[in-house]
Amino acid sequence: MHIKRVSSCYQQWRERLQRYNISVSDSDGSDSDLDESSSDREHSHREAAAAAAPVFNVPDLAPHDNFQDTTPSAPSPSDSPSELHRAATVTLEDIDDDELTDRMRQRFVESFPGDAGTPIRPGMTSFDEIRARQRTGDVGAWGPFEDEDDWMLARWLVRNVGQRQADELLKLGMISKRACPSYKNKRALLQKIDAIPTKGSKWHRDVVTVGGDKFDEKGQVMTEDLELWRRDPVECIRELFENPAFRDKLSYVPEHVYRDEAGNIRIYDEMWTADWWWDIQERLPKGATVAPVILSSDKTKLSQFRGDKAAWPVYLTIGNIEKSVRRQPSSHAMVLIGYLPVSKLDCFTEKTRALAGYRLFHFCMRRILEPLIQAGKDGVEMTIQSDVLLPAARRIVAPSAEFNGKILVILLTAFTAFKEEGLRAVDQPFWVDLPHSDIFTSLTPDLLHQLHKGLFKDHLVDWCFDVSKDSDIDDRFKCIPGYPGLRHFKNGISLVSQWTGTEFKEMERVFIGLLAGAINPVAAKTARAVLDFIYFAQFHTHTSDTLDALQAALREFHENKDVFVTLKAREHFNLPKLHAMKHYLDSIRSRGSPDGFNTELPERLHIDYAKDAYRASNKRDYVQQMTKWLERQESTELFTAYLDWAGITSSSSDAESDEDDGDESDDELLDDPEEPGTSDRLWLSCKPAHPSILGNISS
């Protein structure tokens, strides 16, 4: 188009159309047109462009080929001009924003045909019991505290101040003589906190004696005593069901959800919309409630610059809670149920130390999860906030851990060569007696470690660097212009030593664009297939159509991946994270969308349940101090929830202050708006957010 509206520009436009056998009448394109008014000239140009559009057919060019004039084939005589015109233009339809949202989120539910989640009799939760005790005078309205101010100060001190600083603050004259709290020092404060009526599950300490294969100076077998700290997982599940914050966020019955009324397009998002829950429900007695247990475990460092202190937390949540809620750290929907022992196992020789570590892991996990065995067989009665009692059969679903943790889980007893098969001689895996559990189908996709960090950063990025020029990709990252929503890697990416999940995602946004012209076209096509798979996999809601697209992206990758072998970037593709990709579709159909099992949340919880707790200790015998600190933190949070539930006080002001503070890690875990489905139409908002931009485009 002759944007500048000058004679030379217009003449070039005429010649270009004529090369493609598009006739331009002299009356529409004569030089005299340039002397017409601006509006008439623009109108004639638009008519010429519209007439040219139906037959403007440029064939696909091979990559890196020079542009050559090519005469396209004539349109089929059977195609009417109106049909050709519709095929070459964009259809604009004015539609209300609310109507579009409703259309894209329309859901048709097929309910479970049998009895599930049926109440059996009225019951009382722990909050109901505390309120009954308050009415009889056994417990004060504010628990052990005198009034609201006394409680609010204590809560602030426990949440935000260490014990030494709290003691100094309470001894200040401004506090002790003017505020006059009911506690004068840290000892009295902690006694008040321990007397709060709301209690979490108790911690238990087990001493595990490990006998090695080395001998000491006296010829005795060397042993080591290790500590296992655990809580009853059944009681932790009970607390989640009783929590009033989840009252409207819980589901007890499986269902099949469809996009259309005919039931042709299936929807998979929450765990109860997938197939596994439906299948398990059919095996249970009538009226029973399935409680899918989701576990996560990973070792984390506690000290950075001194010592080698580490902790190995084990987290638990249930699939009955909406995934958008349980993925938020502030919701406390994922709870800590244990600390596995961390030891170098010096009583073993170097040859057997690794195997001893695997066996220790399974022994401790079996000890922690032992209460779930009986609960899964016979069921446990639990009361929820709707004041009815439900029979809840506990079921193990998906131990969601990063891949290093899964290596400890995927073990078999076999008589073949263990080393060649990558197996370990563990006689009693922790999951062997758990009812209704198949550990190999329970290992759900891990978007963070398998895709963002593993497949993309550790593999694809390295392959592309190997097949490109020395610093070409790095230079392209440096040259990205500033744009809202895109990160500028001003120093490139090759020298960065520590990455986060957020940075992986920011790299993925621009990576395909940077590869254009930098690497082999087939390699770029393979990289695009990987990125397509990653973006499809992290959808919050999947349908039959999105799963087909996910499968197509995986197929395209496998069809073209050998280019990296040809270019000597890889020798083989025997990669565990690459192998895991083929199980994504089955896992989504079975357990729901992968974002509900993402390990970003457990990684974030390491701060609350491990690092902050360690900082609150004196660094000696720290695990015991960590459990006590967490116990008090949990009691404080539960009492806050109780006061809000009982109507004694409102947490609205606290919620507003928490939102103002804005935890960056929490923001990363919040659900993004769902992506609208693909369409052959262009949807324009009735009230666009940036009308000036649309105005410039239309002009």
XYZ file of C-alpha atoms in Angstrom:
699
model
C 0.000 0.000 0.000
C 1.172 3.529 -0.744
C 1.143 4.718 2.826
C 2.799 8.070 2.118
C 0.323 8.812 -0.720
C 2.973 10.120 -3.082
C 3.218 9.463 -6.816
C 6.231 7.138 -6.667
C 4.703 5.060 -3.884
C 1.425 4.743 -5.745
C 3.207 3.674 -8.931
C 5.069 0.923 -7.061
C 1.764 -0.322 -5.717
C 0.308 -0.486 -9.260
C 3.302 -2.427 -10.587
C 3.188 -4.866 -7.683
C -0.475 -5.700 -8.304
C 0.130 -6.118 -12.020
C 2.877 -8.694 -11.341
C 0.177 -10.887 -9.827
C -2.181 -10.449 -12.811
C -4.357 -7.970 -10.962
C -5.724 -5.355 -13.313
C -5.912 -1.787 -12.083
C -8.079 0.523 -14.176
C -6.580 3.800 -15.294
C -9.511 5.691 -13.873
C -8.731 4.265 -10.437
C -5.009 4.560 -10.702
C -4.206 7.519 -12.944
C -1.933 10.253 -11.808
C -4.902 12.580 -11.709
C -6.128 10.609 -8.718
C -3.326 12.089 -6.715
C -4.890 15.508 -7.180
C -8.266 14.392 -5.828
C -9.376 15.091 -2.347
C -7.918 12.935 0.356
C -11.197 11.168 1.137
C -11.950 10.257 -2.530
C -8.425 9.021 -3.083
C -8.528 6.865 0.045
C -11.907 5.438 -0.996
C -10.627 4.416 -4.443
C -7.547 2.799 -2.957
C -9.649 0.765 -0.545
C -11.838 -0.436 -3.423
C -8.759 -1.475 -5.386
C -7.354 -3.313 -2.392
C -10.657 -5.090 -1.775
C -10.838 -6.145 -5.417
C -7.274 -7.382 -5.272
C -7.678 -9.358 -2.076
C -9.498 -12.420 -3.486
C -6.728 -13.364 -5.950
C -3.706 -12.174 -3.995
C -2.168 -15.640 -3.556
C 1.549 -15.807 -2.770
C 2.894 -19.378 -2.584
C 4.864 -20.530 0.461
C 8.573 -19.885 0.134
C 11.283 -22.201 1.334
C 13.253 -20.858 4.296
C 16.200 -18.635 3.416
C 15.161 -18.483 -0.288
C 15.311 -15.154 -2.074
C 11.999 -13.642 -3.102
C 11.064 -14.285 -6.709
C 8.085 -13.084 -8.704
C 5.693 -15.984 -9.134
C 2.467 -16.031 -11.077
C -0.183 -17.715 -8.947
C -2.750 -20.160 -10.240
C -6.084 -18.726 -11.231
C -9.000 -19.179 -8.834
C -11.394 -22.048 -9.425
C -14.372 -21.101 -11.652
C -16.684 -22.679 -9.078
C -15.668 -20.119 -6.482
C -18.019 -17.188 -6.550
C -16.611 -13.694 -5.993
C -18.535 -13.379 -2.748
C -17.058 -16.636 -1.419
C -13.560 -15.570 -2.405
C -14.043 -12.247 -0.722
C -15.181 -13.856 2.527
C -12.179 -16.192 2.481
C -9.699 -13.346 2.201
C -11.092 -10.903 4.720
C -11.387 -10.838 8.483
C -14.863 -11.046 9.948
C -15.511 -8.535 12.700
C -18.389 -9.228 15.030
C -19.487 -6.866 17.752
C -20.159 -8.954 20.846
C -20.627 -8.049 24.469
C -17.718 -8.979 26.759
C -19.950 -10.742 29.267
C -21.604 -12.753 26.510
C -18.206 -13.867 25.204
C -17.074 -14.911 28.674
C -20.254 -16.889 29.275
C -19.924 -18.596 25.912
C -16.321 -19.662 26.482
C -16.999 -20.900 30.018
C -20.255 -22.686 29.384
C -20.340 -26.054 31.173
C -22.743 -28.989 30.917
C -22.426 -31.351 33.877
C -23.141 -35.076 33.956
C -23.602 -36.013 37.614
C -22.426 -39.277 39.120
C -25.349 -41.736 38.857
C -24.872 -43.363 42.273
C -24.833 -42.087 45.845
C -21.644 -40.221 46.747
C -20.747 -37.802 49.527
C -24.002 -38.497 51.347
C -24.422 -37.028 54.893
C -25.228 -39.640 57.519
C -26.018 -37.580 60.637
C -25.455 -34.142 62.197
C -22.082 -33.516 63.775
C -19.889 -30.902 65.413
C -16.590 -29.563 64.180
C -13.764 -28.503 66.464
C -14.922 -24.894 66.070
C -18.428 -25.888 67.196
C -16.981 -27.551 70.275
C -14.967 -24.441 71.204
C -18.032 -22.223 70.834
C -20.027 -24.585 73.064
C -17.303 -24.360 75.713
C -17.376 -20.566 75.480
C -21.121 -20.541 76.072
C -20.683 -22.600 79.224
C -17.921 -20.294 80.439
C -15.092 -22.818 80.206
C -13.300 -20.704 77.572
C -13.260 -16.923 77.309
C -14.323 -15.089 74.167
C -10.691 -14.231 73.458
C -9.260 -17.452 74.809
C -6.471 -16.807 77.333
C -6.318 -13.104 76.384
C -8.199 -10.302 78.133
C -9.611 -8.485 75.115
C -9.155 -7.905 71.402
C -6.205 -5.530 71.781
C -4.417 -7.994 74.020
C -4.907 -10.734 71.415
C -3.988 -8.578 68.420
C -0.662 -7.539 69.975
C 0.177 -11.149 70.805
C -0.674 -12.281 67.296
C 1.499 -9.577 65.757
C 4.450 -10.503 67.971
C 4.172 -14.198 67.131
C 3.851 -13.557 63.410
C 6.510 -10.910 62.883
C 9.004 -10.713 65.762
C 11.583 -13.139 67.109
C 11.534 -14.185 70.755
C 14.440 -11.959 71.787
C 12.989 -8.899 70.074
C 9.546 -9.628 71.547
C 11.054 -9.785 75.030
C 12.788 -6.431 74.544
C 9.611 -4.838 73.212
C 7.448 -6.067 76.091
C 9.897 -4.658 78.635
C 9.727 -1.141 77.175
C 7.906 1.308 79.437
C 5.700 2.419 76.564
C 4.329 -1.145 76.351
C 4.510 -2.465 79.918
C 3.238 0.708 81.661
C 0.906 2.260 79.090
C -0.410 -0.607 76.954
C -0.328 -2.976 79.961
C -0.688 -6.322 78.145
C -1.519 -9.401 80.188
C 1.944 -10.821 79.412
C 5.089 -9.029 80.595
C 7.804 -11.027 78.847
C 8.305 -13.613 76.133
C 7.827 -16.524 78.524
C 4.378 -15.301 79.563
C 3.547 -14.554 75.927
C 4.404 -18.084 74.797
C 2.409 -19.568 77.662
C -0.613 -17.609 76.456
C -0.077 -18.799 72.888
C 0.196 -22.419 74.051
C -3.121 -22.018 75.915
C -5.060 -21.043 72.766
C -8.010 -23.471 72.402
C -7.448 -24.058 68.673
C -4.794 -26.704 68.221
C -3.374 -28.316 65.129
C -2.325 -31.930 64.791
C 0.306 -32.945 67.330
C 3.894 -33.622 66.370
C 5.477 -36.996 67.151
C 9.186 -37.771 67.326
C 10.489 -41.194 66.314
C 14.108 -42.248 66.750
C 15.270 -44.358 63.812
C 18.419 -46.378 64.490
C 20.333 -47.127 61.312
C 22.896 -49.934 61.319
C 25.619 -49.554 58.718
C 28.104 -51.909 57.111
C 31.195 -50.302 58.650
C 32.876 -51.264 61.931
C 34.364 -49.072 64.639
C 37.656 -49.528 66.535
C 36.094 -52.156 68.822
C 34.835 -54.215 65.914
C 31.223 -53.222 66.532
C 28.811 -52.347 63.727
C 28.544 -48.585 63.423
C 25.061 -47.178 64.009
C 23.435 -43.762 63.797
C 20.326 -42.465 65.548
C 18.147 -40.248 63.350
C 15.007 -38.273 64.169
C 11.767 -38.573 62.210
C 9.188 -35.871 62.976
C 5.660 -36.623 61.808
C 1.984 -35.782 62.227
C -1.062 -37.953 61.679
C -2.104 -37.387 58.031
C -5.708 -38.420 58.790
C -5.994 -35.665 61.411
C -4.469 -33.162 58.982
C -7.089 -34.140 56.398
C -9.781 -33.716 59.037
C -8.581 -30.151 59.699
C -8.785 -29.335 55.999
C -12.381 -30.563 55.816
C -13.323 -28.614 58.958
C -11.670 -25.371 57.885
C -14.469 -22.811 57.299
C -12.362 -21.035 54.681
C -12.863 -24.023 52.354
C -16.579 -24.449 52.995
C -17.606 -23.308 49.513
C -14.430 -24.588 47.845
C -14.877 -28.319 48.476
C -16.322 -31.014 46.243
C -17.412 -34.479 47.368
C -18.866 -36.011 44.204
C -17.203 -36.782 40.839
C -18.715 -35.445 37.643
C -18.165 -35.337 33.898
C -18.195 -31.849 32.390
C -18.729 -30.974 28.724
C -18.451 -27.807 26.659
C -21.505 -28.624 24.545
C -24.910 -29.985 25.439
C -24.436 -33.013 23.181
C -21.437 -34.128 25.239
C -18.935 -34.198 22.379
C -16.282 -31.930 23.916
C -15.116 -33.085 27.346
C -13.635 -30.646 29.891
C -10.828 -31.582 32.290
C -9.801 -29.128 34.988
C -10.542 -29.985 38.613
C -9.671 -33.413 39.924
C -13.311 -34.435 40.313
C -13.950 -33.791 36.597
C -11.411 -36.420 35.511
C -11.828 -40.173 35.146
C -9.903 -41.543 38.158
C -12.264 -40.164 40.794
C -15.309 -41.479 38.893
C -13.753 -44.956 38.621
C -12.792 -45.092 42.307
C -16.254 -43.899 43.375
C -17.840 -46.849 41.564
C -15.810 -49.290 43.690
C -16.744 -47.761 47.048
C -19.863 -48.334 49.162
C -22.833 -46.102 48.448
C -22.622 -42.658 49.998
C -18.867 -42.747 50.611
C -16.714 -39.694 49.940
C -13.381 -39.934 48.168
C -10.579 -37.797 49.603
C -7.712 -37.837 47.076
C -4.451 -37.285 48.958
C -1.751 -35.293 47.170
C 1.777 -35.549 48.596
C 4.885 -33.549 47.847
C 8.388 -33.948 49.228
C 11.759 -32.410 48.456
C 14.921 -31.638 50.396
C 15.868 -27.976 50.807
C 18.869 -26.118 52.188
C 18.453 -24.101 55.373
C 21.824 -22.311 55.489
C 23.551 -20.582 52.614
C 26.972 -19.468 53.816
C 27.724 -21.557 56.903
C 27.225 -25.206 57.635
C 25.290 -27.674 55.543
C 21.975 -27.614 57.353
C 19.058 -29.040 55.416
C 15.473 -30.158 55.947
C 13.255 -32.588 54.074
C 9.601 -31.501 54.490
C 6.639 -33.638 53.436
C 3.471 -31.757 52.437
C -0.120 -32.918 52.070
C -3.303 -31.551 50.530
C -6.519 -33.065 49.172
C -8.043 -32.969 45.707
C -11.467 -32.023 47.101
C -10.289 -28.403 47.392
C -10.379 -26.281 44.247
C -6.933 -26.135 42.688
C -7.002 -22.344 42.448
C -7.326 -22.251 46.243
C -4.842 -24.923 47.196
C -2.185 -23.366 44.947
C -2.151 -20.175 47.030
C 0.270 -20.293 49.979
C -1.870 -17.862 51.984
C -4.831 -20.273 51.906
C -2.923 -22.886 53.970
C -4.580 -25.642 51.936
C -1.315 -27.608 51.782
C -0.062 -28.591 55.224
C 3.176 -29.964 56.602
C 2.939 -33.554 57.868
C 6.565 -34.444 58.528
C 10.297 -33.859 58.368
C 12.320 -36.742 56.968
C 15.762 -37.268 58.544
C 18.682 -35.754 56.654
C 21.988 -37.540 57.174
C 25.205 -38.329 55.325
C 24.987 -41.930 56.613
C 28.673 -42.143 57.486
C 28.105 -45.592 59.000
C 27.852 -46.990 55.465
C 30.569 -47.454 52.913
C 30.492 -45.305 49.822
C 29.369 -48.290 47.758
C 26.197 -48.947 49.776
C 25.413 -45.425 51.028
C 23.092 -44.485 48.176
C 21.013 -47.656 48.533
C 20.800 -47.112 52.287
C 19.442 -43.620 51.619
C 16.694 -45.035 49.400
C 15.701 -47.593 52.017
C 15.686 -44.950 54.759
C 13.415 -42.741 52.659
C 10.864 -45.508 52.130
C 10.956 -46.617 55.762
C 10.248 -43.081 57.015
C 7.547 -42.363 54.431
C 5.872 -45.653 55.296
C 5.897 -44.649 58.964
C 4.336 -41.245 58.221
C 1.605 -42.590 55.934
C 0.757 -45.661 58.001
C -2.558 -44.196 59.322
C -3.791 -43.878 55.738
C -3.729 -47.642 55.216
C -6.587 -48.407 57.607
C -8.417 -45.196 56.721
C -8.307 -46.155 53.053
C -9.729 -49.609 53.732
C -12.504 -48.844 56.216
C -13.060 -45.108 55.811
C -13.098 -42.396 58.474
C -16.054 -40.285 59.564
C -15.352 -36.569 59.340
C -17.434 -33.481 59.984
C -17.464 -30.548 57.592
C -18.605 -26.971 58.102
C -22.078 -27.639 56.698
C -22.870 -29.298 60.071
C -23.357 -32.761 58.650
C -21.174 -35.801 59.132
C -19.737 -37.483 56.060
C -18.144 -40.902 55.721
C -14.861 -40.185 53.967
C -12.843 -43.031 52.530
C -9.278 -41.786 52.313
C -7.505 -42.552 49.065
C -3.903 -41.992 48.034
C -3.776 -40.316 44.619
C -0.580 -38.627 43.477
C 2.642 -38.109 45.397
C 3.591 -34.915 43.559
C 7.316 -34.312 43.876
C 10.129 -33.079 41.740
C 11.946 -35.662 39.674
C 14.760 -36.231 42.175
C 12.119 -37.223 44.685
C 10.418 -39.465 42.161
C 13.613 -41.438 41.651
C 13.145 -42.630 45.214
C 9.537 -43.546 44.489
C 9.844 -45.514 41.247
C 11.245 -48.752 42.644
C 10.452 -52.392 41.867
C 11.475 -55.750 43.256
C 12.837 -57.679 40.313
C 15.232 -60.530 39.679
C 16.857 -58.944 36.636
C 19.957 -56.804 36.664
C 18.971 -53.823 38.819
C 21.685 -51.489 37.592
C 20.867 -51.996 33.920
C 17.195 -51.302 34.609
C 17.879 -48.347 36.919
C 16.195 -50.064 39.896
C 17.050 -50.282 43.603
C 16.752 -53.208 46.022
C 14.048 -51.817 48.304
C 11.934 -54.603 49.784
C 9.084 -52.502 51.216
C 8.269 -49.363 49.204
C 6.152 -46.956 51.229
C 3.208 -47.221 48.835
C 2.933 -51.008 48.652
C 0.075 -51.314 51.218
C -1.789 -48.113 50.427
C -5.259 -49.061 49.118
C -6.481 -47.921 45.704
C -3.053 -46.539 44.775
C -0.916 -47.204 41.716
C 2.306 -45.306 42.187
C 3.167 -45.289 38.484
C -0.078 -43.668 37.373
C -0.065 -41.439 40.453
C 3.070 -39.566 39.402
C 1.431 -36.488 37.917
C 3.092 -34.045 35.491
C 5.466 -31.510 37.012
C 5.297 -28.336 34.925
C 8.118 -26.583 36.768
C 10.819 -29.261 36.847
C 9.848 -31.392 33.854
C 8.909 -28.709 31.318
C 10.078 -25.210 32.261
C 13.373 -26.159 33.890
C 13.953 -29.614 32.450
C 12.818 -29.881 28.857
C 13.118 -26.177 28.005
C 16.055 -24.744 29.963
C 18.240 -27.808 30.542
C 17.742 -29.373 27.109
C 16.150 -27.274 24.356
C 18.069 -24.072 25.119
C 21.366 -25.962 25.223
C 20.602 -27.730 21.944
C 19.813 -24.447 20.211
C 23.007 -22.855 21.529
C 24.998 -25.815 20.191
C 23.576 -25.552 16.657
C 23.855 -21.750 16.423
C 26.823 -19.462 16.040
C 28.970 -18.646 19.051
C 26.985 -15.857 20.691
C 24.177 -15.320 18.204
C 21.288 -16.273 20.517
C 22.821 -14.375 23.426
C 23.148 -11.273 21.265
C 19.526 -11.582 20.197
C 18.400 -11.699 23.830
C 20.388 -8.515 24.465
C 18.785 -6.736 21.498
C 15.164 -7.317 22.506
C 13.534 -3.865 22.632
C 11.698 -2.822 25.736
C 8.026 -3.734 25.734
C 5.457 -4.043 28.549
C 5.177 -7.642 29.675
C 8.471 -8.786 28.148
C 11.684 -9.065 30.109
C 14.877 -7.632 28.685
C 17.858 -9.918 29.292
C 20.419 -7.158 28.847
C 23.369 -9.478 29.557
C 22.045 -12.477 27.670
C 21.309 -15.802 29.334
C 24.454 -17.906 28.982
C 26.218 -16.453 32.045
C 23.292 -16.664 34.475
C 24.034 -19.331 37.107
C 20.753 -19.462 39.050
C 17.300 -19.388 37.500
C 13.749 -19.320 38.809
C 10.522 -20.578 37.300
C 9.477 -17.027 36.463
C 12.602 -16.461 34.363
C 12.074 -19.724 32.480
C 8.595 -18.559 31.483
C 9.880 -15.126 30.436
C 12.462 -16.768 28.184
C 9.801 -18.971 26.604
C 7.774 -15.929 25.539
C 10.428 -14.688 23.120
C 12.522 -17.763 22.392
C 10.906 -18.846 19.123
C 11.104 -15.335 17.698
C 14.808 -15.182 18.508
C 15.516 -18.464 16.728
C 14.241 -17.221 13.346
C 17.271 -17.191 11.064
C 19.647 -18.188 13.857
C 19.421 -21.982 13.552
C 18.449 -24.620 11.025
C 14.776 -24.223 9.952
C 13.937 -27.809 10.912
C 15.543 -27.295 14.321
C 13.481 -24.132 14.761
C 10.355 -26.097 13.837
C 11.238 -28.693 16.468
C 11.765 -25.984 19.078
C 8.395 -24.487 18.204
C 6.750 -27.876 18.778
C 8.348 -28.061 22.242
C 7.078 -24.593 23.150
C 3.622 -25.453 21.806
C 3.567 -28.513 24.036
C 4.641 -26.491 27.081
C 1.991 -23.821 26.561
C -0.778 -26.341 25.897
C 0.230 -28.422 28.926
C -0.097 -25.525 31.355
C -3.688 -24.683 30.406
C -5.856 -24.403 33.512
C -8.764 -26.018 31.661
C -8.342 -28.727 29.057
C -10.858 -29.999 26.530
C -10.843 -32.793 24.002
C -9.668 -30.237 21.432
C -6.743 -28.937 23.506
C -5.615 -32.503 24.191
C -5.611 -33.158 20.441
C -3.448 -30.056 20.012
C -1.144 -31.268 22.781
C -0.769 -34.625 21.060
C -0.138 -32.940 17.702
C 2.667 -30.823 19.186
C 4.277 -33.923 20.692
C 3.985 -35.775 17.388
C 5.582 -32.898 15.489
C 8.486 -32.830 17.932
C 9.207 -36.550 17.532
C 8.968 -36.293 13.747
C 11.690 -33.627 13.609
C 13.840 -34.140 16.730
C 16.526 -36.136 14.874
C 17.783 -32.887 13.370
C 19.627 -32.241 16.639
C 21.371 -35.610 16.273
C 22.294 -34.760 12.689
C 23.698 -31.411 13.841
C 25.601 -33.220 16.635
C 23.819 -31.422 19.461
C 22.608 -34.764 20.855
C 23.620 -38.399 20.583
C 20.314 -39.825 21.804
C 17.001 -38.817 23.372
C 16.908 -41.240 26.296
C 15.881 -38.501 28.713
C 13.464 -39.105 31.610
C 11.846 -35.676 31.272
C 11.362 -36.249 27.553
C 9.842 -39.661 28.196
C 7.400 -38.138 30.697
C 5.812 -36.024 27.945
C 3.966 -38.980 26.458
C 2.153 -39.587 29.759
C 0.694 -36.078 29.991
C -2.489 -36.847 28.066
C -3.337 -39.922 30.137
C -2.620 -38.028 33.354
C -4.866 -35.107 32.381
C -7.732 -37.431 31.509
C -7.198 -39.346 34.730
C -6.404 -36.645 37.325
C -7.206 -33.272 35.766
C -5.121 -30.368 34.498
C -1.422 -30.378 35.542
C -1.501 -26.922 37.133
C -3.283 -28.503 40.096
C -0.148 -30.553 40.842
C 2.522 -28.003 40.007
C 5.514 -28.104 42.362
C 5.821 -24.318 42.436
C 3.678 -24.342 45.578
C 5.852 -26.789 47.587
C 8.932 -24.843 46.518
C 7.292 -21.691 47.856
C 6.232 -23.432 51.082
C 9.874 -24.206 51.859
C 10.117 -20.563 52.912
C 7.264 -20.773 55.433
C 7.722 -24.298 56.760
C 11.495 -24.704 56.620
C 13.577 -21.559 56.156
C 11.549 -19.185 58.376
C 11.199 -21.875 61.031
C 14.943 -22.484 60.969
C 15.685 -18.777 61.387
C 13.468 -18.733 64.478
C 15.601 -21.449 66.125
C 18.988 -21.143 67.835
C 20.466 -23.422 65.125
C 21.068 -26.288 67.631
C 18.654 -29.237 67.620
C 16.762 -27.048 65.230
C 14.146 -29.521 63.959
C 12.499 -29.787 67.382
C 12.431 -25.996 67.676
C 11.055 -25.708 64.147
C 8.116 -27.985 64.949
C 7.309 -26.024 68.111
C 7.498 -22.702 66.253
C 5.224 -24.038 63.502
C 2.799 -25.398 66.087
C 2.404 -21.929 67.601
C 2.065 -20.290 64.201
C -0.666 -22.750 63.254
C -2.532 -22.229 66.540
C -2.469 -18.483 65.942
C -3.835 -18.832 62.410
C -6.550 -21.262 63.527
C -7.653 -18.985 66.363
C -7.846 -16.069 63.930
C -10.033 -18.187 61.643
C -12.203 -19.225 64.586
C -12.787 -15.643 65.765
C -13.821 -14.687 62.247
C -16.095 -17.752 61.895
C -17.748 -17.149 65.281
C -18.374 -13.489 64.451
C -16.307 -12.258 67.395
C -14.035 -10.286 65.083
C -13.618 -9.839 61.350
C -10.505 -10.586 59.358
C -11.433 -8.205 56.539
C -9.014 -5.530 57.705
C -6.244 -8.089 57.989
C -6.949 -9.367 54.506
C -6.757 -5.860 53.098
C -3.399 -5.221 54.750
C -2.076 -8.536 53.472
C -3.133 -7.643 49.945
C -1.421 -4.289 50.191
C 1.838 -5.916 51.222
C 1.777 -8.118 48.132
C 3.891 -11.257 48.317
C 5.649 -11.667 44.995
C 5.838 -15.427 45.358
C 2.103 -15.602 45.979
C 1.426 -13.532 42.889
C 3.360 -15.974 40.737
C 1.091 -18.810 41.847
C -2.207 -17.064 41.248
C -4.181 -18.411 38.336
C -3.914 -16.480 35.131
C -7.087 -15.705 33.197
C -8.158 -18.621 31.078
C -7.182 -18.401 27.446
C -10.137 -18.076 25.053
C -10.560 -20.848 22.544
C -9.386 -20.509 18.956
C -11.841 -19.099 16.436
C -11.931 -18.010 12.829
C -13.344 -14.681 13.914
C -11.723 -11.645 15.437
C -13.483 -10.570 18.627
C -13.353 -6.886 19.476
C -14.448 -5.558 22.825
C -17.366 -3.131 22.923
C -15.361 -1.056 25.407
C -11.696 -1.569 24.498
C -9.090 -0.908 27.155
C -6.986 1.176 24.748
C -9.341 2.908 22.273
C -6.589 5.151 20.939
C -4.636 2.157 19.664
C -7.655 0.750 17.845
C -8.307 4.171 16.415
C -4.815 4.308 14.945
C -5.231 0.846 13.444
C -8.537 1.661 11.787
C -7.194 4.883 10.358
